[in-house]
Amino acid sequence: MTKTQSGTDPEKVVLPKYKKIKAYILEGIVSRSFTDALPSEIRLAKFFSVSRMTARKAMGELENEGHIIRINGKGSFVKKQKHYTGFFSVRPFKQWAKEINAEPTTKVIVSRVIDTPKDVGKKLGFPDQVIHVCRLSYFDALPVRYAVRYLRTEVAAGIIMEDLTKESINELLSNKYHIDVTKIDQELKAVALSPEIAELFEVSPGYPAFHFRRTEFSDEKPISYVEYFMRGDVAFKDTFSPRFDSSRFKT
C-alpha cells in the first residue's frame, strides 16, 4: 500500500467538505433531482455543517467548470447542458458494455514505471517519470478497445499495484486517490490500424478504427495522457442519452 507524501494512508484521506458539496450538487444534476434552482449557500452551509465561505467555494468551482450559473439576488441554477453524442464520449467500459448487453473483460498488456517520453512530457508538463499502462478490452471475447495511458507518478504511484483487469483507472483516481478529473482535452480521428495494433485486435492491417487522444486535468494540472483505439464496426453500436451524464466526470 502506498502512502501520500505526507505519510497518510490514501484510503484514510478525508474528502474536503467543499468537494463533498460539489459532489452532492453534481449527483443531483446527474440524477435530475436538480433541474433548475439549487439550494442556497446558506442552506448548503447548514446541511453540511460548514461555513458559508466553504459553500461559496464549492459553488464557485461549479460555476467556473460550467455546471451552474449564479445570478446576483436570485441564486444558483443548473446550467442547461449541450447535447453530447455517445461515440465521442469515452465512458467507463463496464457502463458501455452493460448498455449494449455485452460481457466486458480486460487484459493488462503493460504496467510499469518509465522515463517520460518526450512528446508525452510536453503534454504532462515534463514529469521525470510516468506510469505506463496498456490495456486491451473485450466485449464477449471480441477485442474492441486498446488503451495506452501515461499517468504522473506523483498523482497515484500505487495504481499499478491495483487489479487493472477489473478496475477503472479514473474511478480509482476519484474514489481511492481522491483526484478529481475536472477537465478533458480530447480529439478523435478515423484511422487505419497499424500492423502492431491490428494484431492485437485480431484483424488485418489497415482495419478501420477510431483513435482518441485525451489529456486529463485536475484543477488545471495535466495528470494523464491516454490514447484509445476502438474498432470502427463496434464504436457505433451505442446507446446513450443526449443530456448531461456522470460519464463526463468518471471515465
PDB file of C-alpha atoms in Angstrom, residues 13-131:
ATOM      1  CA  VAL A  13      -7.824  10.703   3.420  1.00  0.00           C
ATOM      2  CA  VAL A  14     -10.987  12.705   4.152  1.00  0.00           C
ATOM      3  CA  LEU A  15     -12.533  14.471   1.185  1.00  0.00           C
ATOM      4  CA  PRO A  16     -12.559  18.257   1.775  1.00  0.00           C
ATOM      5  CA  LYS A  17     -16.020  19.493   2.728  1.00  0.00           C
ATOM      6  CA  TYR A  18     -16.309  21.819  -0.247  1.00  0.00           C
ATOM      7  CA  LYS A  19     -15.718  18.820  -2.541  1.00  0.00           C
ATOM      8  CA  LYS A  20     -18.486  16.931  -0.745  1.00  0.00           C
ATOM      9  CA  ILE A  21     -20.808  19.822  -1.565  1.00  0.00           C
ATOM     10  CA  LYS A  22     -19.649  19.769  -5.187  1.00  0.00           C
ATOM     11  CA  ALA A  23     -20.277  16.034  -5.405  1.00  0.00           C
ATOM     12  CA  TYR A  24     -23.737  16.447  -3.872  1.00  0.00           C
ATOM     13  CA  ILE A  25     -24.728  19.112  -6.403  1.00  0.00           C
ATOM     14  CA  LEU A  26     -23.282  17.153  -9.353  1.00  0.00           C
ATOM     15  CA  GLU A  27     -25.085  13.973  -8.338  1.00  0.00           C
ATOM     16  CA  GLY A  28     -28.298  15.965  -8.061  1.00  0.00           C
ATOM     17  CA  ILE A  29     -27.802  17.327 -11.581  1.00  0.00           C
ATOM     18  CA  VAL A  30     -26.927  13.898 -13.000  1.00  0.00           C
ATOM     19  CA  SER A  31     -29.969  12.244 -11.387  1.00  0.00           C
ATOM     20  CA  ARG A  32     -32.099  15.235 -12.450  1.00  0.00           C
ATOM     21  CA  SER A  33     -33.093  15.863  -8.846  1.00  0.00           C
ATOM     22  CA  PHE A  34     -31.893  19.388  -9.586  1.00  0.00           C
ATOM     23  CA  THR A  35     -33.116  20.745 -12.905  1.00  0.00           C
ATOM     24  CA  ASP A  36     -33.373  24.467 -12.208  1.00  0.00           C
ATOM     25  CA  ALA A  37     -32.896  26.269  -8.879  1.00  0.00           C
ATOM     26  CA  LEU A  38     -30.240  24.936  -6.487  1.00  0.00           C
ATOM     27  CA  PRO A  39     -30.007  25.144  -2.689  1.00  0.00           C
ATOM     28  CA  SER A  40     -28.682  28.476  -1.458  1.00  0.00           C
ATOM     29  CA  GLU A  41     -25.212  28.821   0.046  1.00  0.00           C
ATOM     30  CA  ILE A  42     -26.832  29.362   3.447  1.00  0.00           C
ATOM     31  CA  ARG A  43     -28.805  26.121   3.192  1.00  0.00           C
ATOM     32  CA  LEU A  44     -25.785  24.167   1.938  1.00  0.00           C
ATOM     33  CA  ALA A  45     -23.689  25.507   4.802  1.00  0.00           C
ATOM     34  CA  LYS A  46     -26.365  24.305   7.218  1.00  0.00           C
ATOM     35  CA  PHE A  47     -26.768  20.902   5.541  1.00  0.00           C
ATOM     36  CA  PHE A  48     -23.021  20.188   5.636  1.00  0.00           C
ATOM     37  CA  SER A  49     -22.237  21.979   8.922  1.00  0.00           C
ATOM     38  CA  VAL A  50     -19.697  24.259   7.276  1.00  0.00           C
ATOM     39  CA  SER A  51     -19.157  27.980   6.888  1.00  0.00           C
ATOM     40  CA  ARG A  52     -20.896  29.881   4.131  1.00  0.00           C
ATOM     41  CA  MET A  53     -17.437  30.596   2.695  1.00  0.00           C
ATOM     42  CA  THR A  54     -16.909  26.845   2.198  1.00  0.00           C
ATOM     43  CA  ALA A  55     -20.272  26.536   0.437  1.00  0.00           C
ATOM     44  CA  ARG A  56     -19.415  29.556  -1.697  1.00  0.00           C
ATOM     45  CA  LYS A  57     -16.107  27.949  -2.734  1.00  0.00           C
ATOM     46  CA  ALA A  58     -17.916  24.803  -3.896  1.00  0.00           C
ATOM     47  CA  MET A  59     -20.497  26.762  -5.872  1.00  0.00           C
ATOM     48  CA  GLY A  60     -17.795  28.990  -7.329  1.00  0.00           C
ATOM     49  CA  GLU A  61     -15.913  25.978  -8.684  1.00  0.00           C
ATOM     50  CA  LEU A  62     -19.107  24.504 -10.123  1.00  0.00           C
ATOM     51  CA  GLU A  63     -19.750  27.791 -11.896  1.00  0.00           C
ATOM     52  CA  ASN A  64     -16.178  28.002 -13.212  1.00  0.00           C
ATOM     53  CA  GLU A  65     -16.436  24.451 -14.540  1.00  0.00           C
ATOM     54  CA  GLY A  66     -19.650  25.311 -16.392  1.00  0.00           C
ATOM     55  CA  HIS A  67     -22.164  23.217 -14.424  1.00  0.00           C
ATOM     56  CA  ILE A  68     -24.193  26.028 -12.845  1.00  0.00           C
ATOM     57  CA  ILE A  69     -24.859  29.726 -13.193  1.00  0.00           C
ATOM     58  CA  ARG A  70     -25.175  32.197 -10.316  1.00  0.00           C
ATOM     59  CA  ILE A  71     -27.324  35.310 -10.572  1.00  0.00           C
ATOM     60  CA  ASN A  72     -26.934  38.082  -8.018  1.00  0.00           C
ATOM     61  CA  GLY A  73     -30.060  38.485  -5.945  1.00  0.00           C
ATOM     62  CA  LYS A  74     -31.698  35.359  -7.381  1.00  0.00           C
ATOM     63  CA  GLY A  75     -29.483  32.396  -6.532  1.00  0.00           C
ATOM     64  CA  SER A  76     -27.788  29.493  -8.289  1.00  0.00           C
ATOM     65  CA  PHE A  77     -29.264  27.486 -11.150  1.00  0.00           C
ATOM     66  CA  VAL A  78     -28.429  24.396 -13.197  1.00  0.00           C
ATOM     67  CA  LYS A  79     -26.793  25.454 -16.445  1.00  0.00           C
ATOM     68  CA  LYS A  80     -28.528  23.995 -19.448  1.00  0.00           C
ATOM     69  CA  GLN A  81     -26.189  21.384 -20.884  1.00  0.00           C
ATOM     70  CA  LYS A  82     -25.336  20.838 -24.508  1.00  0.00           C
ATOM     71  CA  HIS A  83     -26.190  17.545 -26.133  1.00  0.00           C
ATOM     72  CA  TYR A  84     -23.394  15.001 -26.471  1.00  0.00           C
ATOM     73  CA  THR A  85     -23.189  12.112 -28.896  1.00  0.00           C
ATOM     74  CA  GLY A  86     -22.249   8.783 -27.364  1.00  0.00           C
ATOM     75  CA  PHE A  87     -19.376   7.703 -29.620  1.00  0.00           C
ATOM     76  CA  PHE A  88     -17.321  10.832 -28.913  1.00  0.00           C
ATOM     77  CA  SER A  89     -17.575  10.487 -25.133  1.00  0.00           C
ATOM     78  CA  VAL A  90     -15.321   7.642 -23.962  1.00  0.00           C
ATOM     79  CA  ARG A  91     -17.252   6.337 -20.997  1.00  0.00           C
ATOM     80  CA  PRO A  92     -16.493   3.707 -18.362  1.00  0.00           C
ATOM     81  CA  PHE A  93     -16.004   0.465 -20.277  1.00  0.00           C
ATOM     82  CA  LYS A  94     -18.275  -1.514 -17.955  1.00  0.00           C
ATOM     83  CA  GLN A  95     -21.055   1.015 -18.439  1.00  0.00           C
ATOM     84  CA  TRP A  96     -20.744   0.859 -22.220  1.00  0.00           C
ATOM     85  CA  ALA A  97     -20.790  -2.962 -22.117  1.00  0.00           C
ATOM     86  CA  LYS A  98     -23.885  -3.004 -19.922  1.00  0.00           C
ATOM     87  CA  GLU A  99     -25.757  -0.688 -22.273  1.00  0.00           C
ATOM     88  CA  ILE A 100     -25.192  -2.964 -25.260  1.00  0.00           C
ATOM     89  CA  ASN A 101     -25.676  -6.160 -23.228  1.00  0.00           C
ATOM     90  CA  ALA A 102     -22.106  -7.428 -23.627  1.00  0.00           C
ATOM     91  CA  GLU A 103     -19.765  -9.185 -21.177  1.00  0.00           C
ATOM     92  CA  PRO A 104     -16.694  -6.967 -20.591  1.00  0.00           C
ATOM     93  CA  THR A 105     -13.195  -8.247 -19.845  1.00  0.00           C
ATOM     94  CA  THR A 106      -9.818  -6.515 -19.844  1.00  0.00           C
ATOM     95  CA  LYS A 107      -6.262  -7.745 -20.311  1.00  0.00           C
ATOM     96  CA  VAL A 108      -3.309  -5.733 -18.969  1.00  0.00           C
ATOM     97  CA  ILE A 109      -0.514  -5.838 -21.543  1.00  0.00           C
ATOM     98  CA  VAL A 110       1.879  -3.311 -19.954  1.00  0.00           C
ATOM     99  CA  SER A 111       2.012  -1.931 -16.403  1.00  0.00           C
ATOM    100  CA  ARG A 112       5.263  -0.238 -15.396  1.00  0.00           C
ATOM    101  CA  VAL A 113       7.064   2.985 -14.485  1.00  0.00           C
ATOM    102  CA  ILE A 114       9.131   4.535 -17.289  1.00  0.00           C
ATOM    103  CA  ASP A 115      11.069   7.678 -18.095  1.00  0.00           C
ATOM    104  CA  THR A 116       8.630  10.066 -19.667  1.00  0.00           C
ATOM    105  CA  PRO A 117       8.618  10.037 -23.490  1.00  0.00           C
ATOM    106  CA  LYS A 118       9.399  13.498 -24.850  1.00  0.00           C
ATOM    107  CA  ASP A 119       6.046  14.036 -26.582  1.00  0.00           C
ATOM    108  CA  VAL A 120       4.117  12.869 -23.508  1.00  0.00           C
ATOM    109  CA  GLY A 121       6.260  15.065 -21.267  1.00  0.00           C
ATOM    110  CA  LYS A 122       5.145  18.122 -23.234  1.00  0.00           C
ATOM    111  CA  LYS A 123       1.500  17.247 -22.588  1.00  0.00           C
ATOM    112  CA  LEU A 124       2.002  16.488 -18.897  1.00  0.00           C
ATOM    113  CA  GLY A 125       4.400  19.280 -18.014  1.00  0.00           C
ATOM    114  CA  PHE A 126       7.671  17.302 -18.239  1.00  0.00           C
ATOM    115  CA  PRO A 127       7.427  14.970 -15.208  1.00  0.00           C
ATOM    116  CA  ASP A 128      10.552  12.819 -14.734  1.00  0.00           C
ATOM    117  CA  GLN A 129       8.653   9.522 -14.692  1.00  0.00           C
ATOM    118  CA  VAL A 130       5.205   8.286 -15.593  1.00  0.00           C
ATOM    119  CA  ILE A 131       3.127   5.186 -15.002  1.00  0.00           C
TER     120      ILE A 131
END
